[in-house]
């Protein structure tokens, strides 16, 4: 019987035929796909022809269709709809894939041909885009260890393989802790909770096979519970479980994995001639050096900490007024901050949430894309990997642009957080390929599904990433869409968040779930006025995480990462009632793979640009200024990694930004 992962997909827009794929198909398909890819690579490496851009670099850009199909499907379901069989496959695939891709960069014959083309790059008639692809390809081989010989070469391959295993183990341990913990609630424990939270807790209890409600470690459930539960004992229990993910001892403990990962990363960097892993990693980013990252973070840390400490005094007094002696604790902060928000801004999340219906916020994100870039969205009736998923065809002027898939609801089979990925990236070589893009979120189910304001921002954020993929217009897949520097990739996503705050967008799409009435203007104004509320807390928990990440990699690898984490937090004076957004044992950005290692700062680096970029719209004709929208697409959204990101931003804005717009946007600028 034909394996559907290896056959040609005769489906609308060649979307994966999820309804035909079984878990048992993955392993045999991967073996065949890896063999096909190896044969393709070997043919390039062993060619007798004089190396040229066409027969080496462009040949490497031609994807192996079998491998692309297998991996695009597997990694889509492994993160968003896992099960024991898929987790076992991940553990099996990780070292196998690491060995395969390491062998490519370690292929001396192939590297010799790449180097030959690179050495001739000034004498070849190449376009700017081709020169960029050539440079990135050569650099990738060198940074992957292609120039290493003998024992150093062998050790590099061992390190890569082990890091792949560790990253998979870290991810699966974290998922296990998040999936397995829950706190059953009695009816009395629900007293005072808003109805939307009660319904979400009942749904969570049902999923866990309970007769009553429960709190799980889904962010969309535990965060509102910490905001609204008047039961300090239950808040403490839930918070401590949330904070302890990956550090509970036993098989799912991630602390030793983190230590080994950091040690291997340091060794990898030194094999390549770098003093530290941070120096190696940041060389290709906009920041270029650890010192530049630290300077930015500390510019933001000082005013953020001052604001957080001032806020803590107010919250501590509120707690005292409630008759609770002792210090403000991390499980108290959200509860009293929510009470303060209601008192100072007359905003009650229970009153606000019905205006943020999931379906209406999806419509809002689409409508902004229509007004800015002329995109249209039409629902697609196709088989997807889970019944919660939805799909749309994206067109412009009647022409197909992309397929967009949304997977919005939390479930125990899905890892926490939110992300955007592409099952197929845009390219025109070796043939035209249009993107298939997925947004994955973890919102609480409901009828209708209601979002918090922060949830709505997350939806817009991930859709900004999707636009970066969908509007890509380059020749080669390796520089398509979000294939850009890590500290540039968050610019389109964070910039798109700003359109949620545009008054006319809220006026049109923030409609009440029961009455259909638009959000009252005075409520909308209060929402916007409170947009920087509690920003000291939010900034402190983020920047602390980024500083710890940098410290882990900018120097000798710590034997005990938890001790190093404590040392960094003590040195910067971390407020007692705030913890890192991502403590080491559940810091998936950094330890589930290399993506954000030494790079968690990139959200802040990109925010410097996104705050400045949105000011460009405001300085022109407003949020939907057509000239600014055209410039944004022309210089940033369509260009992928075809040019240096500093050049791209300067082409859009005319200059590089400073930190002032960020501090102003977060309400942290000196008054």
mmCIF file of C-alpha atoms in Angstrom, residues 166 169-170 172-174 176-177 244-259 562 584-586:
data_model
loop_
_atom_site.group_PDB
_atom_site.id
_atom_site.type_symbol
_atom_site.label_atom_id
_atom_site.label_comp_id
_atom_site.label_asym_id
_atom_site.label_seq_id
_atom_site.Cartn_x
_atom_site.Cartn_y
_atom_site.Cartn_z
ATOM 1 C CA UNK A 166 18.583 16.668 24.845
ATOM 2 C CA UNK A 169 13.918 15.190 26.047
ATOM 3 C CA UNK A 170 13.554 18.713 27.465
ATOM 4 C CA UNK A 172 8.808 16.032 26.259
ATOM 5 C CA UNK A 173 9.578 16.384 29.979
ATOM 6 C CA UNK A 174 7.968 19.808 30.013
ATOM 7 C CA UNK A 176 4.618 15.653 30.630
ATOM 8 C CA UNK A 177 4.659 18.005 33.627
ATOM 9 C CA UNK A 244 8.056 24.014 39.209
ATOM 10 C CA UNK A 245 7.528 22.623 35.710
ATOM 11 C CA UNK A 246 10.597 20.660 34.716
ATOM 12 C CA UNK A 247 11.983 20.685 38.268
ATOM 13 C CA UNK A 248 9.888 18.097 40.072
ATOM 14 C CA UNK A 249 12.504 15.362 40.273
ATOM 15 C CA UNK A 250 12.146 12.003 38.624
ATOM 16 C CA UNK A 251 12.191 11.238 34.923
ATOM 17 C CA UNK A 252 10.734 14.574 33.801
ATOM 18 C CA UNK A 253 13.281 16.779 35.601
ATOM 19 C CA UNK A 254 15.080 19.104 33.186
ATOM 20 C CA UNK A 255 17.849 20.519 35.379
ATOM 21 C CA UNK A 256 20.584 18.068 34.396
ATOM 22 C CA UNK A 257 19.518 18.365 30.748
ATOM 23 C CA UNK A 258 20.012 22.138 30.947
ATOM 24 C CA UNK A 259 23.469 21.739 32.477
ATOM 25 C CA UNK A 562 20.019 26.901 38.922
ATOM 26 C CA UNK A 584 15.541 27.377 33.584
ATOM 27 C CA UNK A 585 13.772 23.972 33.883
ATOM 28 C CA UNK A 586 10.898 25.131 31.658
#
